[in-house]
Coordinates of C-alpha atoms and ligand atoms in Angstrom, one line a residue:
M16 CA 0.0 0.1 0.2
P17 CA 1.7 3.1 -0.9
L18 CA 2.5 5.7 1.8
S19 CA 2.0 9.6 1.6
V20 CA 4.9 11.7 2.2
E21 CA 3.4 13.1 5.8
E22 CA 3.1 9.2 6.6
A23 CA 6.6 8.4 5.8
L24 CA 7.4 11.4 7.5
Q25 CA 6.1 10.0 10.9
V26 CA 8.2 6.9 10.3
A27 CA 11.3 8.5 9.7
L28 CA 10.5 10.8 13.0
Q29 CA 10.2 7.7 14.9
A30 CA 13.5 6.1 13.5
G31 CA 15.1 9.3 14.4
A32 CA 13.8 9.0 17.8
A33 CA 14.6 5.4 18.8
V34 CA 18.4 6.3 18.0
H35 CA 18.3 9.6 20.3
G36 CA 21.1 9.6 22.7
T37 CA 23.3 7.3 20.4
T38 CA 24.6 9.5 17.9
S39 CA 26.1 12.5 19.2
P40 CA 27.9 14.7 18.2
N41 CA 25.7 13.6 15.0
P42 CA 21.9 14.4 15.0
P43 CA 19.3 11.3 15.5
V44 CA 18.3 11.7 11.9
G45 CA 15.5 9.4 10.7
A46 CA 15.1 8.4 6.9
V47 CA 12.4 6.6 4.8
M48 CA 12.7 5.7 1.1
L49 CA 9.4 5.3 -0.9
S50 CA 9.6 3.4 -4.4
A51 CA 8.7 5.2 -7.6
D52 CA 5.1 3.7 -6.7
G53 CA 5.0 5.0 -3.4
E54 CA 6.1 1.7 -1.3
L55 CA 8.2 1.8 1.4
V56 CA 10.9 0.3 0.7
G57 CA 13.6 1.6 3.4
V58 CA 13.9 2.9 7.1
G59 CA 17.1 4.3 8.4
A60 CA 18.5 6.1 11.1
T61 CA 21.9 7.9 11.9
Q62 CA 24.3 5.2 13.4
P63 CA 26.7 5.7 16.2
A64 CA 29.3 8.6 15.1
G65 CA 31.5 7.6 12.4
G66 CA 28.8 5.2 11.1
S67 CA 26.2 5.6 8.1
H68 CA 23.9 8.3 7.8
A69 CA 20.0 8.0 7.9
E70 CA 19.7 8.2 4.3
V71 CA 22.4 5.6 3.5
M72 CA 20.7 3.1 5.7
A73 CA 17.4 3.6 4.2
L74 CA 19.1 3.5 0.9
R75 CA 20.7 0.2 1.5
E76 CA 17.4 -1.5 2.6
A77 CA 15.7 0.0 -0.6
G78 CA 18.9 -1.5 -3.1
D79 CA 17.1 -1.0 -6.6
R80 CA 13.7 0.0 -5.7
A81 CA 15.1 3.6 -4.5
R82 CA 15.2 4.3 -8.4
G83 CA 12.8 6.9 -9.5
G84 CA 11.7 7.3 -5.7
T85 CA 11.0 9.5 -3.0
A86 CA 13.5 10.2 0.1
V87 CA 11.6 11.4 3.3
V88 CA 14.3 12.8 5.7
S89 CA 14.2 14.8 9.2
L90 CA 17.3 16.7 8.1
E91 CA 18.7 18.0 4.8
P92 CA 21.1 15.4 3.3
C93 CA 24.5 16.2 4.2
N94 CA 26.7 17.3 1.1
H95 CA 30.2 16.8 2.8
T96 CA 32.7 14.2 3.4
G97 CA 33.0 14.1 7.1
R98 CA 33.5 10.7 8.7
T99 CA 31.4 9.5 6.2
G100 CA 30.6 10.2 2.5
P101 CA 28.0 12.9 1.3
C102 CA 24.3 11.7 1.4
S103 CA 23.4 14.5 -1.3
Q104 CA 25.6 12.3 -3.6
A105 CA 24.6 8.6 -2.3
L106 CA 20.8 9.9 -3.2
I107 CA 21.7 10.9 -6.8
D108 CA 23.8 7.8 -7.3
A109 CA 20.8 5.7 -6.1
G110 CA 18.5 7.3 -8.7
V111 CA 16.2 8.7 -6.1
A112 CA 13.8 11.3 -7.8
H113 CA 12.4 13.3 -5.1
V114 CA 13.8 14.1 -1.8
R115 CA 11.4 15.8 1.1
F116 CA 13.3 17.0 4.0
L117 CA 12.1 18.8 7.3
H118 CA 14.8 20.9 8.8
P119 CA 17.5 22.6 6.8
D120 CA 21.3 21.5 8.0
P121 CA 22.6 24.4 10.1
T122 CA 26.3 23.4 10.1
I123 CA 28.4 25.1 7.2
P124 CA 30.4 22.1 6.3
A125 CA 27.3 20.0 5.7
S126 CA 24.7 22.3 4.5
G127 CA 23.9 22.8 0.7
G128 CA 22.6 19.4 0.3
A129 CA 19.5 20.6 -1.0
D130 CA 20.8 22.9 -3.7
F131 CA 23.4 20.3 -4.8
L132 CA 20.6 17.8 -5.5
R133 CA 18.5 20.4 -7.2
A134 CA 21.4 21.2 -9.4
N135 CA 21.5 17.5 -10.3
G136 CA 17.9 17.3 -11.2
V137 CA 16.3 15.8 -8.3
D138 CA 13.1 17.4 -7.3
V139 CA 13.6 18.9 -3.6
A140 CA 11.2 20.3 -1.1
Q141 CA 11.3 21.5 2.6
L142 CA 8.3 20.1 5.0
S143 CA 6.8 22.2 7.3
G144 CA 6.9 21.3 11.0
N145 CA 9.3 20.0 13.4
A146 CA 11.4 17.1 14.4
P147 CA 11.3 17.1 18.4
D148 CA 14.3 14.8 18.6
L149 CA 16.4 16.9 16.5
A150 CA 15.7 19.9 18.5
P151 CA 18.3 19.7 21.3
W152 CA 21.0 19.0 18.5
L153 CA 19.7 22.1 16.5
T154 CA 20.0 24.4 19.6
A155 CA 23.4 23.3 20.5
V156 CA 24.9 23.6 17.1
R157 CA 23.2 27.3 17.1
L158 CA 25.2 28.1 20.4
S159 CA 28.4 26.1 20.3
R160 CA 27.4 24.1 23.4
P161 CA 25.4 21.5 24.8
H162 CA 21.7 22.2 24.7
V163 CA 20.4 22.2 28.5
T164 CA 17.3 20.7 30.1
L165 CA 16.6 21.5 33.7
K166 CA 14.7 18.6 35.3
F167 CA 13.2 18.7 38.8
A168 CA 10.5 16.6 40.4
Q169 CA 8.2 18.6 43.0
T170 CA 5.2 18.9 45.2
L171 CA 2.4 21.0 44.0
D172 CA 3.7 23.9 46.2
G173 CA 7.2 23.8 44.8
F174 CA 9.0 21.8 47.4
T175 CA 12.0 19.1 46.2
A176 CA 12.4 17.9 49.7
A177 CA 10.8 18.0 52.8
I178 CA 12.0 19.8 56.3
D179 CA 13.7 16.3 57.5
G180 CA 15.3 16.2 54.0
S181 CA 13.4 13.4 52.7
S182 CA 12.7 13.4 49.0
Q183 CA 12.2 9.8 48.3
W184 CA 9.6 9.7 46.2
I185 CA 8.0 12.7 45.7
T186 CA 6.5 11.7 42.3
G187 CA 5.2 8.2 41.5
E188 CA 6.2 4.9 39.5
A189 CA 4.8 5.8 36.1
A190 CA 7.0 9.5 36.3
R191 CA 9.9 7.5 37.8
R192 CA 10.1 5.4 34.8
H193 CA 9.7 8.3 32.3
V194 CA 12.8 9.7 33.8
H195 CA 14.9 6.5 33.1
A196 CA 13.7 6.7 29.8
D197 CA 14.5 9.9 29.2
R198 CA 18.2 9.6 30.6
R199 CA 18.9 7.0 28.0
R200 CA 18.4 9.7 25.3
R201 CA 20.9 12.3 27.0
D202 CA 24.6 12.6 26.5
A203 CA 25.3 13.6 30.1
I204 CA 23.1 14.1 33.3
I205 CA 24.6 16.6 35.7
I206 CA 24.3 17.1 39.4
G207 CA 26.1 19.5 41.8
T208 CA 28.4 18.3 44.5
G209 CA 25.9 19.1 47.2
T210 CA 23.7 16.6 45.4
A211 CA 26.3 14.0 45.0
L212 CA 27.3 14.3 48.7
A213 CA 23.7 14.2 50.0
D214 CA 22.1 11.6 47.8
N215 CA 24.9 9.6 46.4
P216 CA 22.6 9.0 42.9
S217 CA 24.0 6.5 40.5
L218 CA 22.2 8.5 37.7
T219 CA 21.8 5.6 35.6
A220 CA 19.0 4.9 33.0
R221 CA 17.7 1.8 34.8
L222 CA 15.2 0.3 32.1
D223 CA 14.5 -3.6 31.2
D224 CA 14.5 -3.1 27.4
G225 CA 18.0 -4.6 26.9
L226 CA 19.3 -0.9 25.6
T227 CA 22.7 -0.2 27.0
H228 CA 23.2 3.4 26.4
Q229 CA 24.0 5.3 29.2
P230 CA 24.6 8.9 29.7
R231 CA 28.0 10.1 30.9
R232 CA 27.7 11.1 34.4
V233 CA 29.1 14.9 35.7
I234 CA 29.5 16.3 38.9
I235 CA 29.7 20.0 38.9
G236 CA 31.7 21.8 41.9
T237 CA 35.0 22.3 43.6
R238 CA 34.9 19.8 46.4
D239 CA 37.2 17.1 45.4
L240 CA 34.9 13.9 45.3
Q241 CA 36.7 11.6 42.9
R242 CA 33.7 9.4 42.1
E243 CA 34.2 6.4 39.9
G244 CA 32.4 6.5 36.6
F245 CA 31.8 10.4 37.2
E246 CA 33.5 13.1 35.6
Q247 CA 33.9 16.2 37.5
Y248 CA 34.4 20.1 36.7
P249 CA 34.7 22.8 38.8
G250 CA 32.0 25.1 37.4
I251 CA 29.6 25.5 34.6
T252 CA 31.4 27.3 32.0
Q253 CA 34.2 24.5 32.4
A254 CA 31.6 21.4 32.1
L255 CA 29.5 23.0 29.4
R256 CA 33.0 23.4 27.3
A257 CA 34.6 20.2 27.9
L258 CA 31.0 18.6 27.2
W259 CA 30.9 20.2 23.9
E260 CA 34.4 19.8 22.9
T261 CA 33.8 15.8 23.7
G262 CA 30.7 15.6 21.4
A263 CA 28.0 15.9 24.0
R264 CA 24.8 17.8 22.6
D265 CA 22.1 16.9 24.8
I266 CA 22.7 17.3 28.4
L267 CA 20.2 17.2 31.7
V268 CA 20.7 19.0 34.9
E269 CA 19.3 16.8 37.9
G270 CA 19.8 18.6 40.8
G271 CA 20.4 20.3 43.0
A272 CA 18.8 23.7 43.8
S273 CA 21.8 25.7 43.9
L274 CA 23.3 24.2 40.7
A275 CA 20.0 24.8 38.9
S276 CA 20.0 28.4 40.4
S277 CA 23.3 28.7 38.7
F278 CA 22.2 27.7 35.1
L279 CA 18.9 29.7 35.3
E280 CA 21.3 32.6 36.4
A281 CA 23.8 32.0 33.7
G282 CA 21.0 32.0 31.0
L283 CA 21.8 28.5 30.2
V284 CA 18.5 26.7 30.5
D285 CA 17.2 26.3 27.0
A286 CA 14.4 23.8 28.6
V287 CA 12.4 22.5 31.9
Q288 CA 10.9 19.4 32.8
A289 CA 9.0 19.9 35.8
Y290 CA 7.4 16.5 37.2
L291 CA 4.7 17.9 39.4
A292 CA 3.2 15.5 42.1
P293 CA -0.4 16.0 43.7
T294 CA 1.0 16.7 46.9
L295 CA 1.2 19.6 49.4
L296 CA 4.4 19.9 51.9
G297 CA 3.8 23.6 52.8
D298 CA 7.2 23.7 53.6
G299 CA 10.6 22.2 52.7
R300 CA 13.4 22.4 50.1
G301 CA 12.5 24.7 47.1
V302 CA 13.3 23.8 43.7
L303 CA 15.6 26.8 43.7
A304 CA 18.3 28.0 46.2
R305 CA 18.1 31.8 45.6
S306 CA 15.8 34.2 44.6
V307 CA 15.7 35.1 40.5
G308 CA 14.6 38.5 41.6
P309 CA 12.6 40.7 43.6
S310 CA 9.6 41.2 41.3
L311 CA 7.5 39.3 39.0
A312 CA 8.8 40.9 36.3
D313 CA 12.1 39.1 37.1
A314 CA 10.4 35.7 37.2
A315 CA 12.7 33.2 34.7
S316 CA 9.6 32.6 32.4
F317 CA 9.2 29.8 29.5
H318 CA 6.9 28.6 27.1
L319 CA 4.8 25.6 28.0
D320 CA 5.5 23.2 25.2
R321 CA 4.1 19.6 26.3
V322 CA 2.0 18.5 29.2
T323 CA 2.0 14.5 29.7
R324 CA -0.2 12.7 32.8
L325 CA 1.9 10.0 34.3
G326 CA 0.2 8.3 36.6
D327 CA -1.1 10.6 39.1
D328 CA 1.5 13.2 38.4
V329 CA 1.8 15.4 35.4
L330 CA 5.0 16.4 33.5
L331 CA 5.4 19.9 32.3
E332 CA 7.8 20.5 29.3
L333 CA 8.8 24.2 29.1
K334 CA 11.1 25.7 26.3
R335 CA 13.0 28.9 26.1
R336 CA 11.2 31.9 24.9
D337 CA 13.4 33.0 21.8
Ligands
AOF10 C1 22.7 13.6 7.2 N1 22.2 12.3 7.5 O1 21.6 10.6 9.2 C2 23.2 12.7 9.7 C3 23.5 13.7 9.2 O2 31.2 13.1 10.1 P1 29.9 13.0 9.4 O3 30.2 12.4 8.1 O4 29.1 11.8 10.3 O5 29.1 14.1 9.4 C4 28.2 14.7 10.7 C5 27.6 15.9 9.9 O6 26.5 15.3 9.2 C6 26.8 16.1 11.2 O7 27.1 17.6 11.8 C7 25.3 16.8 10.5 O8 25.4 18.0 10.0 C8 25.3 15.7 9.4 N2 24.1 14.7 9.8 N3 23.4 14.3 7.8 O9 22.4 13.8 5.7 C9 22.1 12.1 8.9 N4 23.3 12.2 11.0
ZN11 ZN1 24.7 12.5 5.7

């Protein structure tokens, strides 16, 4: 049964989502090949860095059936020889007639694929919409630093721990499973020395699905902790620079209040994940350690991107207003 371009794009987006967390510094791209008569003949996703790009994976599966067909990709096909050859040329060599892509490639060396394809007689068009799994990578490349998500779990009245310090567990099982699944998509998870000392968290992505990707575990702070399996940097600037240079593009800041405040004060929070539990404490430890400003006008304010119900809890996903 033939697929529409829109349906093919949904398949490509799912393929990209499935490799999110395994491709950095490359983007988690998904690609679908439709034959000349619109049948789905190949699906591909970016392989770990140095491996094949999504289009090449989809073309490989399609073989001869790609000739005269349509490639549907979440990112503009690359136009350069990096660790792998240009996807634009691979599509031309395979005789693909139409290319539909969602996001232009913002990196200077790899961009220009659409123009090159057109110059070689391929019908190329950009699709509207966005690939949520590419968003962190696109932001990271634009800013030349990893995309930062600040994550916390809080009571309805804004506390992350009770006055006796107890913080396990504010949210329920469904929210905790969501946290573990989400960690798997990140390149690094960051905590401050205070949280490392108080909670001694393992920060692993515990799941039963057999996937092995574990994000890098990073501690920020000057107190010398030397935890095995953790990297440590004295401050945010050093951590972000080192993470960027070693290929991290999508990182999660998990605590505590002091580190969260520092990231906000530095204007380095691109997204927020707030897990809200239907509980009230009245007093306790707040999400942030310091006032952001004396007036409402000074509040750190984001755009509400998505609301997800997780059992009795709610996940609010916020994005920077740009
Ligand atoms: C695509 N399809 O699936 C991906 C692309 O060093 P390389 O050769 O792996 O090239 C990396 C660059 O290619 C990366 O920075 C980004 O611009 C693009 N990634 N392009 O056509 C893909 N992953
Ligand atoms: Zn490519």
